[in-house]
mmCIF file of C-alpha atoms in Angstrom:
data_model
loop_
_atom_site.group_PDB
_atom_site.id
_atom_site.type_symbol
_atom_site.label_atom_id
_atom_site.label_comp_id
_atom_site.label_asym_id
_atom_site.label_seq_id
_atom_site.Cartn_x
_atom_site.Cartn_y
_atom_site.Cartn_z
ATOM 1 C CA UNK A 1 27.023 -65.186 19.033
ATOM 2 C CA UNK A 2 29.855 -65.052 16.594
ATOM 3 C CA UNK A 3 31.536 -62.457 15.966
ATOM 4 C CA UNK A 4 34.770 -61.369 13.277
ATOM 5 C CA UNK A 5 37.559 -59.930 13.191
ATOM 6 C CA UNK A 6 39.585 -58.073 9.590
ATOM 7 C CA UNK A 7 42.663 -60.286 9.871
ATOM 8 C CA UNK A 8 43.964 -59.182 6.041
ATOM 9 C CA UNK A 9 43.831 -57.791 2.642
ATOM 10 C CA UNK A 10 45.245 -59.124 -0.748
ATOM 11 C CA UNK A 11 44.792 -57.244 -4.025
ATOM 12 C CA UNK A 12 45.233 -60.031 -7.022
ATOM 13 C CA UNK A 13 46.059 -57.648 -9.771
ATOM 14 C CA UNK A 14 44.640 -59.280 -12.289
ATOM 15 C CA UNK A 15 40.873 -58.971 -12.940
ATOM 16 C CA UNK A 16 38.981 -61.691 -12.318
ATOM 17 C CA UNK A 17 35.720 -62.583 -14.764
ATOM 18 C CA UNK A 18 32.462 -63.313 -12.766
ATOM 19 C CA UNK A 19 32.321 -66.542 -11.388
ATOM 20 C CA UNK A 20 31.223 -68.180 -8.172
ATOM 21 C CA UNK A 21 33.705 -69.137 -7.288
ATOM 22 C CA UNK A 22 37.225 -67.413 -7.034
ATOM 23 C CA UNK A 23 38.939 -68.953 -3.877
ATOM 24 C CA UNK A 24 38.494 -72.052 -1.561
ATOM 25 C CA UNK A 25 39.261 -72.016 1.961
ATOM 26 C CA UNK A 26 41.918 -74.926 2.996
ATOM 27 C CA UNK A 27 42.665 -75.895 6.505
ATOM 28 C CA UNK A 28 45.713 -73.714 6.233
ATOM 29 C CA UNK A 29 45.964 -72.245 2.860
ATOM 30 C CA UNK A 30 43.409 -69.721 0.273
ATOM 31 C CA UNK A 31 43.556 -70.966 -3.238
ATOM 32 C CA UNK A 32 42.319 -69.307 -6.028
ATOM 33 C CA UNK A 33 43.021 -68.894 -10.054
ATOM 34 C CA UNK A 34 45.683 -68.687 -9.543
ATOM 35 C CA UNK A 35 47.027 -67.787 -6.475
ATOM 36 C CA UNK A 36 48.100 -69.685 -3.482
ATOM 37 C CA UNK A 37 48.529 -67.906 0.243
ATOM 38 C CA UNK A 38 48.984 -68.255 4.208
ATOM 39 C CA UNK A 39 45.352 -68.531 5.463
ATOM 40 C CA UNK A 40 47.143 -67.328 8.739
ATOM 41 C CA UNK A 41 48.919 -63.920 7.427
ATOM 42 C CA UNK A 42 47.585 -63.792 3.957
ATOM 43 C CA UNK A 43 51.358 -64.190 2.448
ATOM 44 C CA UNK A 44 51.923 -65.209 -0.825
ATOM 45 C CA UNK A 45 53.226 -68.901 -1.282
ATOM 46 C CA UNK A 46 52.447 -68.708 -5.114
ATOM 47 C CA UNK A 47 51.218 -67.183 -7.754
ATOM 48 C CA UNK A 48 50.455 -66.947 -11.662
ATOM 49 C CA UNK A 49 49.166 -64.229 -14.245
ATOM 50 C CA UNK A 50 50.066 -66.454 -17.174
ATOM 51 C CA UNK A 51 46.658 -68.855 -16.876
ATOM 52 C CA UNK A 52 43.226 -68.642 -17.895
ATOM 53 C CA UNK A 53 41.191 -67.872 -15.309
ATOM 54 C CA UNK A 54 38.929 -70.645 -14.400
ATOM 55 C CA UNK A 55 36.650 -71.571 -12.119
ATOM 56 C CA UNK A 56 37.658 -73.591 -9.409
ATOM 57 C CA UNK A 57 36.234 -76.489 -8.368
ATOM 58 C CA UNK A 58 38.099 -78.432 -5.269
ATOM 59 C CA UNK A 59 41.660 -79.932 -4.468
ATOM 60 C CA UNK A 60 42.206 -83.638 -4.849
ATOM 61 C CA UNK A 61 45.233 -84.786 -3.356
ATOM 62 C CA UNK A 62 46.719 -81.994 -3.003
ATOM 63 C CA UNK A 63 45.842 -80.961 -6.618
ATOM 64 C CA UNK A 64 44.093 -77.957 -7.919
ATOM 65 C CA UNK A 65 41.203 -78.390 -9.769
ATOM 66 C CA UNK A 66 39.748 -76.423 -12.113
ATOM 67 C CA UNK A 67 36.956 -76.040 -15.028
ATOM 68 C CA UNK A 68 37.415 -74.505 -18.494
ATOM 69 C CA UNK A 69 34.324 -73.465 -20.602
ATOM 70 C CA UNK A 70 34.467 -72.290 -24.041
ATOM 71 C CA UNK A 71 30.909 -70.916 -24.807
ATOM 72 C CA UNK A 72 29.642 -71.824 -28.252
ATOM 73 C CA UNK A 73 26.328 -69.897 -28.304
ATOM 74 C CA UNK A 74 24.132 -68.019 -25.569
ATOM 75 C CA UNK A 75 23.235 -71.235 -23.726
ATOM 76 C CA UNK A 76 25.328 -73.546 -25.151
ATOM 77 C CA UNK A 77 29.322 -74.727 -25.013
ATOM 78 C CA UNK A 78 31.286 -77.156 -24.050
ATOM 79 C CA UNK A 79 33.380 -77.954 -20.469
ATOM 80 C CA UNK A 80 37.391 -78.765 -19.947
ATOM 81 C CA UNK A 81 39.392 -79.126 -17.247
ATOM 82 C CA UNK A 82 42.452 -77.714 -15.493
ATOM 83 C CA UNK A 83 45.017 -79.001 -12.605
ATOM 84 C CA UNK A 84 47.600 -77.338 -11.091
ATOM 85 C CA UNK A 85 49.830 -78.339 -8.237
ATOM 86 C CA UNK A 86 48.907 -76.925 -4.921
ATOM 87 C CA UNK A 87 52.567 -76.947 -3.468
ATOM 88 C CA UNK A 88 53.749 -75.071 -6.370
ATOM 89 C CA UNK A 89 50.554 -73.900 -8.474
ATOM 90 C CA UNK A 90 53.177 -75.591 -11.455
ATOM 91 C CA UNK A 91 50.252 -77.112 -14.453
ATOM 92 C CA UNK A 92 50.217 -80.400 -14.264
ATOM 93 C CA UNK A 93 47.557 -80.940 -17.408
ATOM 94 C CA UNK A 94 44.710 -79.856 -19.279
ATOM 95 C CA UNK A 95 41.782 -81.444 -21.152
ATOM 96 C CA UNK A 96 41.057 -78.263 -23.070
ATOM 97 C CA UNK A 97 37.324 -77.635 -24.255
ATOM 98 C CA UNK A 98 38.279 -77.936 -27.574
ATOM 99 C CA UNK A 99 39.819 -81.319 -27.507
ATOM 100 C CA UNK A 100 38.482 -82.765 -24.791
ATOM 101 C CA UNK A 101 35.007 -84.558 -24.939
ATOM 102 C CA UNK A 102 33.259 -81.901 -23.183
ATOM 103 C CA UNK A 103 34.581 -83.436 -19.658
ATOM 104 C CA UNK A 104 33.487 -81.652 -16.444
ATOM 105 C CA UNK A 105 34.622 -82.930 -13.050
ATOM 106 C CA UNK A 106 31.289 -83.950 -11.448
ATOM 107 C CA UNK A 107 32.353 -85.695 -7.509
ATOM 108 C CA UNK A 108 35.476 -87.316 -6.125
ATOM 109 C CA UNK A 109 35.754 -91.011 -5.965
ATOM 110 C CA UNK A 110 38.818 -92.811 -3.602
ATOM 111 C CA UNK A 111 40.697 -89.281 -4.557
ATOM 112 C CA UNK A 112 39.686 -89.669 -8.261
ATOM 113 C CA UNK A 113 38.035 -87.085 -10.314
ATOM 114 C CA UNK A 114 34.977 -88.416 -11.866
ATOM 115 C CA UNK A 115 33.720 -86.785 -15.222
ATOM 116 C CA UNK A 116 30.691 -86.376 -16.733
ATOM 117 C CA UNK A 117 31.814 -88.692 -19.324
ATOM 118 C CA UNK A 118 31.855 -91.416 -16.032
ATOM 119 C CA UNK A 119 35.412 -91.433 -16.718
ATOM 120 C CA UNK A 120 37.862 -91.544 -13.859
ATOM 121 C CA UNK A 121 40.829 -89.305 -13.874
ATOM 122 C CA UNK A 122 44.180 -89.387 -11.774
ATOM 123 C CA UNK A 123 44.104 -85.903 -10.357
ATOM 124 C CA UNK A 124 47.957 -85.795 -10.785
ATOM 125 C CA UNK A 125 48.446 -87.065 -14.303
ATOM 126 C CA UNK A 126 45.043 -86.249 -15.996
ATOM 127 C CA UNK A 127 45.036 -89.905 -17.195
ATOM 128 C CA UNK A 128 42.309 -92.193 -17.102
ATOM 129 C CA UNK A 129 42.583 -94.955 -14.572
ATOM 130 C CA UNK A 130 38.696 -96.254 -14.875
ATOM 131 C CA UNK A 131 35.080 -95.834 -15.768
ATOM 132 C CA UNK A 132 32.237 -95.478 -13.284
ATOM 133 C CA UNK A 133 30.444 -98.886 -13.026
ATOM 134 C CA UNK A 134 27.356 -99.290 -14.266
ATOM 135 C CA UNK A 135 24.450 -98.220 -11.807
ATOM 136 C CA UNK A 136 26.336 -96.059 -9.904
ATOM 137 C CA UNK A 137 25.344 -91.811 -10.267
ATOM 138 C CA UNK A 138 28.188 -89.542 -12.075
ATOM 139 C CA UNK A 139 27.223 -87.032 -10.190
ATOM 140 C CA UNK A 140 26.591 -86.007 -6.397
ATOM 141 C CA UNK A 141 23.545 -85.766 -6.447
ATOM 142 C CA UNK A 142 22.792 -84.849 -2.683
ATOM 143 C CA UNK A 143 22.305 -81.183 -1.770
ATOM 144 C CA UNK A 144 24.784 -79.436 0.711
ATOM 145 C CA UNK A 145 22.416 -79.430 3.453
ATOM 146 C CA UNK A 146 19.938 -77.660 5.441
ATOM 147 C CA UNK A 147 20.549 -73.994 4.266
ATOM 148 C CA UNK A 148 18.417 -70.992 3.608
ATOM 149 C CA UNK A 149 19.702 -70.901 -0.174
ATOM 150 C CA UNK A 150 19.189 -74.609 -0.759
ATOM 151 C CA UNK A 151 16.042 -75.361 1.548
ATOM 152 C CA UNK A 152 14.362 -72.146 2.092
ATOM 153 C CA UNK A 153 14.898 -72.446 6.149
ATOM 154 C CA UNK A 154 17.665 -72.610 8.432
ATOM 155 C CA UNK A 155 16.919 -73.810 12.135
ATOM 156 C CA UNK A 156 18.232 -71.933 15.052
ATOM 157 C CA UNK A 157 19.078 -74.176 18.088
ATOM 158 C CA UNK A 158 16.722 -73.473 20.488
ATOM 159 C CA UNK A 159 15.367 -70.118 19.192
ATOM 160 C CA UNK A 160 13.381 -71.277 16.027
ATOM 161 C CA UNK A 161 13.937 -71.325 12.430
ATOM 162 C CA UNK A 162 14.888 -68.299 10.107
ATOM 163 C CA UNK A 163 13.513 -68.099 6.602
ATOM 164 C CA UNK A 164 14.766 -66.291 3.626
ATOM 165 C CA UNK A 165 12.880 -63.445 2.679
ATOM 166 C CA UNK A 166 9.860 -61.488 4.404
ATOM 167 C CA UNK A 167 6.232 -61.057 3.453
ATOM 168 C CA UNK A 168 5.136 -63.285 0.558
ATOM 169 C CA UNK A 169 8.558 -64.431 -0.472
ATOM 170 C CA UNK A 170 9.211 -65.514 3.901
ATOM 171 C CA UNK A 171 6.009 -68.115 2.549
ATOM 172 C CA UNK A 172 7.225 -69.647 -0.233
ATOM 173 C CA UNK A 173 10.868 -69.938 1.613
ATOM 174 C CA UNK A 174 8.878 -71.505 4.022
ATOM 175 C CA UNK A 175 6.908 -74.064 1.906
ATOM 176 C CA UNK A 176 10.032 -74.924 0.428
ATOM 177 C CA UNK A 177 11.494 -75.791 3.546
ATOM 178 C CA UNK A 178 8.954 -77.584 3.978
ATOM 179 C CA UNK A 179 8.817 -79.734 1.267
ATOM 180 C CA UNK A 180 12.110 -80.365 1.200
ATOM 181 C CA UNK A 181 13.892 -84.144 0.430
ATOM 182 C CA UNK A 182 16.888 -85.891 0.392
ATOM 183 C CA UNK A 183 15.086 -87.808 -2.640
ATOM 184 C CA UNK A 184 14.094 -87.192 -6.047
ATOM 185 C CA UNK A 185 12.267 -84.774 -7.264
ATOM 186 C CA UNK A 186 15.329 -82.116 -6.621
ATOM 187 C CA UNK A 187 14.753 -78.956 -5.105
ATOM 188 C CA UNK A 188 15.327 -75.800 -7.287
ATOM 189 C CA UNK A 189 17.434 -73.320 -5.232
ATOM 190 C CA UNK A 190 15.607 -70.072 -4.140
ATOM 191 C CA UNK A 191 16.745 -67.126 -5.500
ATOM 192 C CA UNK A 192 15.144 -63.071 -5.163
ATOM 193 C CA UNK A 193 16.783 -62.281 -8.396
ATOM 194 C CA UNK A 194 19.541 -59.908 -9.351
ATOM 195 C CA UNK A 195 19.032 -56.714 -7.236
ATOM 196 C CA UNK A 196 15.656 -57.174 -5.502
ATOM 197 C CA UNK A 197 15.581 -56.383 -2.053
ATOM 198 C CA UNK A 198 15.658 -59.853 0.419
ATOM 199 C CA UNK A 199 15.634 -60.195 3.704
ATOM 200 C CA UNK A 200 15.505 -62.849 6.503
ATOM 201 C CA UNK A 201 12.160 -63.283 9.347
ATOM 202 C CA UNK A 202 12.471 -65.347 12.422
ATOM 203 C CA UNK A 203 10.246 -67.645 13.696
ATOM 204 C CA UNK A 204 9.628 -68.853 17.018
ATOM 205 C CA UNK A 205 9.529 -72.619 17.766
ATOM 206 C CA UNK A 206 5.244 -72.386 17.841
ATOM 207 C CA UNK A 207 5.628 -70.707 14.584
ATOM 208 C CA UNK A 208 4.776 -67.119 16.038
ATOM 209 C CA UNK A 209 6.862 -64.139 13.898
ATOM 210 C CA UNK A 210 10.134 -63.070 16.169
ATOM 211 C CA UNK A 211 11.311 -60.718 13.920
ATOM 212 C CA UNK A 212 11.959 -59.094 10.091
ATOM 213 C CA UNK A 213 14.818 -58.188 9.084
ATOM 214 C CA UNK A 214 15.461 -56.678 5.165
ATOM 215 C CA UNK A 215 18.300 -55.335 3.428
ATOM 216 C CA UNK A 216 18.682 -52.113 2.040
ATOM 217 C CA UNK A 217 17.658 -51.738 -2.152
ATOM 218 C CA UNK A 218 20.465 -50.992 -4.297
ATOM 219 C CA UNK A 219 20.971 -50.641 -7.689
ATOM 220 C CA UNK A 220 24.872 -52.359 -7.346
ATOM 221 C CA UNK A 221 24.924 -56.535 -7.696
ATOM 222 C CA UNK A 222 23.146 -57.474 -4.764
ATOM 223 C CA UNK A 223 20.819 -60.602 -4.794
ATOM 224 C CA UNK A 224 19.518 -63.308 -2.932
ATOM 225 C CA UNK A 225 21.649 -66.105 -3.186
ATOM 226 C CA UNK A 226 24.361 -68.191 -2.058
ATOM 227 C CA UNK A 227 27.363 -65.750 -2.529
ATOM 228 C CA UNK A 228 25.549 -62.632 -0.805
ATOM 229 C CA UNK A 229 24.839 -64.401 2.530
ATOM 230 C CA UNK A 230 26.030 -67.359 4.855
ATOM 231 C CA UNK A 231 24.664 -69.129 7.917
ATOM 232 C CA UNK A 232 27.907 -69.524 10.703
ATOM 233 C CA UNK A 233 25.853 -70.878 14.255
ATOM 234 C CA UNK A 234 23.373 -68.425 15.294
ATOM 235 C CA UNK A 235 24.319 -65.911 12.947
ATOM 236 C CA UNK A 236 23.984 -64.594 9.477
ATOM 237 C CA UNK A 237 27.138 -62.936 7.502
ATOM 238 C CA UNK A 238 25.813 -60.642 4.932
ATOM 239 C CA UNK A 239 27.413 -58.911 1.762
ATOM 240 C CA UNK A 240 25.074 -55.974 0.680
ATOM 241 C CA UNK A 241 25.746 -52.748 -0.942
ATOM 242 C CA UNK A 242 24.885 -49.128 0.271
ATOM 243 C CA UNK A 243 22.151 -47.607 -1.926
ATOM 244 C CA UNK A 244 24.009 -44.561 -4.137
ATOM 245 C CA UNK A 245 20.630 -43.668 -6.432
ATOM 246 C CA UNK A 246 16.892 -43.537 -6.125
ATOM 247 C CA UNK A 247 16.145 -47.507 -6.014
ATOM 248 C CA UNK A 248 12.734 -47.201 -7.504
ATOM 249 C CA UNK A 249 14.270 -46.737 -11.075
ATOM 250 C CA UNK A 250 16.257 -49.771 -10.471
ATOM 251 C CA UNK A 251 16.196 -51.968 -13.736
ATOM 252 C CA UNK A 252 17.620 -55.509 -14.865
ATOM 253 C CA UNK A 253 17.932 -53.869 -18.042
ATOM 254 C CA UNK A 254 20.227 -51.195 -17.164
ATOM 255 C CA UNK A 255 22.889 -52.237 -14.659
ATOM 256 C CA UNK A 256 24.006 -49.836 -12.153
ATOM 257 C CA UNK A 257 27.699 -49.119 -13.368
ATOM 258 C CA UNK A 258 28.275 -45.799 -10.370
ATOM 259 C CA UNK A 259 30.801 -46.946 -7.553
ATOM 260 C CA UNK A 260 28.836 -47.902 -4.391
ATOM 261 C CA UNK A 261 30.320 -48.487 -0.563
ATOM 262 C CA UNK A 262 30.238 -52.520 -0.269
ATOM 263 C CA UNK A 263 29.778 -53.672 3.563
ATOM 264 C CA UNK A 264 29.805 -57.478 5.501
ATOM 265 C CA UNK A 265 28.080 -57.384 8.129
ATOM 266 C CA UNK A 266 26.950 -59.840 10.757
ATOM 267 C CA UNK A 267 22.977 -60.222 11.701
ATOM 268 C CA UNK A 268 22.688 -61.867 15.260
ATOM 269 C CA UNK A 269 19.452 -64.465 14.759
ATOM 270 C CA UNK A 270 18.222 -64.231 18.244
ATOM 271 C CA UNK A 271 17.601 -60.385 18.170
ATOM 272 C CA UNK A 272 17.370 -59.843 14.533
ATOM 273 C CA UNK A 273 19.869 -57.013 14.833
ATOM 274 C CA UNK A 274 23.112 -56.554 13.156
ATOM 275 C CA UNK A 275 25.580 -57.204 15.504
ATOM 276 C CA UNK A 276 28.876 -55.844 13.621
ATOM 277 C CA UNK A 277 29.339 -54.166 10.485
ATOM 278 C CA UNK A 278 32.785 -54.150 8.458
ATOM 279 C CA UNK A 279 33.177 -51.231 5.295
ATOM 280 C CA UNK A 280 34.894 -53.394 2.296
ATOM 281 C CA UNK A 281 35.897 -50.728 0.005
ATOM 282 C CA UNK A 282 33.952 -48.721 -2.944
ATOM 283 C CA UNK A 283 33.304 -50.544 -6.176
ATOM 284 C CA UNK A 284 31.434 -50.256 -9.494
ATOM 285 C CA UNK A 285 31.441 -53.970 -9.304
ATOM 286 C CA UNK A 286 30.080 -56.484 -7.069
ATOM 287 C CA UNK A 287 31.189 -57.960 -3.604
ATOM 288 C CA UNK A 288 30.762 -61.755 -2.798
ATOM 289 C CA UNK A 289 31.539 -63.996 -0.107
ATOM 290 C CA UNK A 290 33.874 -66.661 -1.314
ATOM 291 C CA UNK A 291 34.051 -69.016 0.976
ATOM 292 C CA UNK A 292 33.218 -69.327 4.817
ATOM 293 C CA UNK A 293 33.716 -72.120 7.660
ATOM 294 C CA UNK A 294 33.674 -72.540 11.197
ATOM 295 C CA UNK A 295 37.588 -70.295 11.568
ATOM 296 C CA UNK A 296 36.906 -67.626 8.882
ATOM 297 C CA UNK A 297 35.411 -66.141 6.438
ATOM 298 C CA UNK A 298 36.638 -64.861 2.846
ATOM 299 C CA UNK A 299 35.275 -62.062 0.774
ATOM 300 C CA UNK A 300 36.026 -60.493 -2.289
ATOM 301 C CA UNK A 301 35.554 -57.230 -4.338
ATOM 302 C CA UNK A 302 35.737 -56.134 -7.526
ATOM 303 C CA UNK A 303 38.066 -52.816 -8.376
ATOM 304 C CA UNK A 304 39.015 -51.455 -11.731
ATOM 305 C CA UNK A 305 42.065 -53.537 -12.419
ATOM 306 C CA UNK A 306 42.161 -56.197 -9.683
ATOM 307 C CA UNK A 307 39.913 -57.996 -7.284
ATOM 308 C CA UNK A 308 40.210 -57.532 -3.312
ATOM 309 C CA UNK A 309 40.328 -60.434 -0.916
ATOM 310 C CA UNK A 310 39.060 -59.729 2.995
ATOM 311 C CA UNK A 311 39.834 -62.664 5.160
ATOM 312 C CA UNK A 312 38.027 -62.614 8.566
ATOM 313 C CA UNK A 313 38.607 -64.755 11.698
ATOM 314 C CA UNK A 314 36.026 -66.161 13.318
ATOM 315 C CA UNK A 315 35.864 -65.509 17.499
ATOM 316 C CA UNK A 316 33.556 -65.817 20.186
ATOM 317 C CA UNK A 317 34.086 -62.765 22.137
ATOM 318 C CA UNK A 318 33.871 -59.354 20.847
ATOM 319 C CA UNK A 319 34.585 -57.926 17.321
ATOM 320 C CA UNK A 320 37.256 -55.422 16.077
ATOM 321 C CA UNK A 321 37.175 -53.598 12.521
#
């Protein structure tokens, strides 16, 4: 059973636009737009308010990678990138939407940056060095594994499998799982849209029901996917948001905009409990986790003027808030 501990905080006073993705967790660093600290203390080794804020996308030798998007029309717009140096967050260059040809970094290739043009980029120079050969995909086209977001079940060494959602949407997570393929066609991820209630239900290894567990209905941004929940070994950590009105007259239409109490919390799969619960703060916002691996976990939250980072250590033994 893992369990967490609150190592730090780090208020990045600068607000940060909704994205997916804020931060990335290094071996021994958290990167973000644009910020660099100690993974261990949460110290600042860098950081900049005089950038765009883009969306990150990975380091490449030691470079920070980045996408720009300049929106043209609802659906439409066009893709540029960013790199910044991850000893010194110094800019090393841009291919600006507006100039560029619409490039957007699609995989990594011998520590190259391949485009969506097929073009080749030195992460450190922004200069072309090559073009994809002929044949090969631009992009990566292989899903990031066996997940409840991506595949609709996660299995449970020795216990079972756990499904996202309960009742009718626990069946079509499981169908999904079940259908799922490395191969073409591509899945579609699942997703219980923005602030329906979702939940997780256990099954046993003869396919018997173990257990149901759902979270609470709020009218804050709380959803099924990627960014509100995380498999880490025989858990689940879970971002979800304490309900502050009547949740019946929730309504995509009209976005809850009152301050709610934001909590992680970790749901042990072999009971279907919640084994530790950690208060992040009040916001009229929303509450994501960043990023998460097998040493810690990173979470943020939106306040008024400045987003919060959490940073949690993973341990075995008992946890401390």
């Amino acid at each position: 059973m893992k369990q967490l501990y609150r190592q730090w905080h780090w208020r990045q006073e600068q607000p940060q636009s909704r994205s997916y993705c804020h931060a990335l967790l290094l071996h021994d660093r958290v990167v973000g737009p644009w910020f660099c600290l100690d993974r261990g203390t949460g110290s600042v080794i860098w950081h900049r308010t005089d950038e765009p804020l883009n969306n990150l996308w990975r380091v490449v030798d030691s470079v920070v990678v980045a996408t720009e998007y300049q929106a043209h029309g609802p659906v439409t717009g066009r893709s540029g990138l960013q790199a910044l140096d991850l000893e010194t967050g110094e800019t090393l260059w841009r291919l600006p939407p507006e100039t560029s040809d619409g490039e957007a970094p699609t995989k990594v290739r011998d520590q190259k940056i391949v485009t969506s043009s097929r073009r080749i980029l030195d992460p450190r120079t922004g200069e072309v060095v090559g073009m994809l050969p002929p044949g090969e995909p631009y992009e990566k086209m292989a899903p990031i594994g066996r997940d409840l977001y991506h595949v609709g079940g996660y299995p449970v060494d020795g216990a079972g499998t756990v499904y996202l959602g309960t009742g009718e949407d626990y069946f079509e997570a499981k169908q999904s799982a079940a259908e799922f393929s490395d191969e073409p066609p591509y899945f579609m991820p699942l997703n219980m849209g923005r602030g329906e209630p979702f939940g997780f239900t256990m099954e046993g290894p003869t396919g018997e029901i173990l257990w149901t567990f759902d979270l609470p209905v709020s009218k804050a941004y709380v959803d099924g996917n990627y960014y509100s929940y995380r498999e880490l070994g025989s858990s689940i950590v879970f971002i979800y948001a304490q309900p502050t009105t009547d949740p019946t007259e929730w309504s995509p239409d009209e976005p809850e905009t009152e301050p709610a109490p934001w909590f992680l919390a970790v749901l042990d799969l072999r009971t279907g409990l919640v084994a530790s619960t950690f208060e992040l703060g009040t916001s009229a916002g929303e509450a994501q986790i960043e990023a998460l691996d097998p040493q810690g976990v990173l979470v943020s939250m939106d306040t008024p003027d400045a987003r919060k980072f959490s940073y949690f250590t993973v341990l075995n033994g008992e946890s401390a808030s």
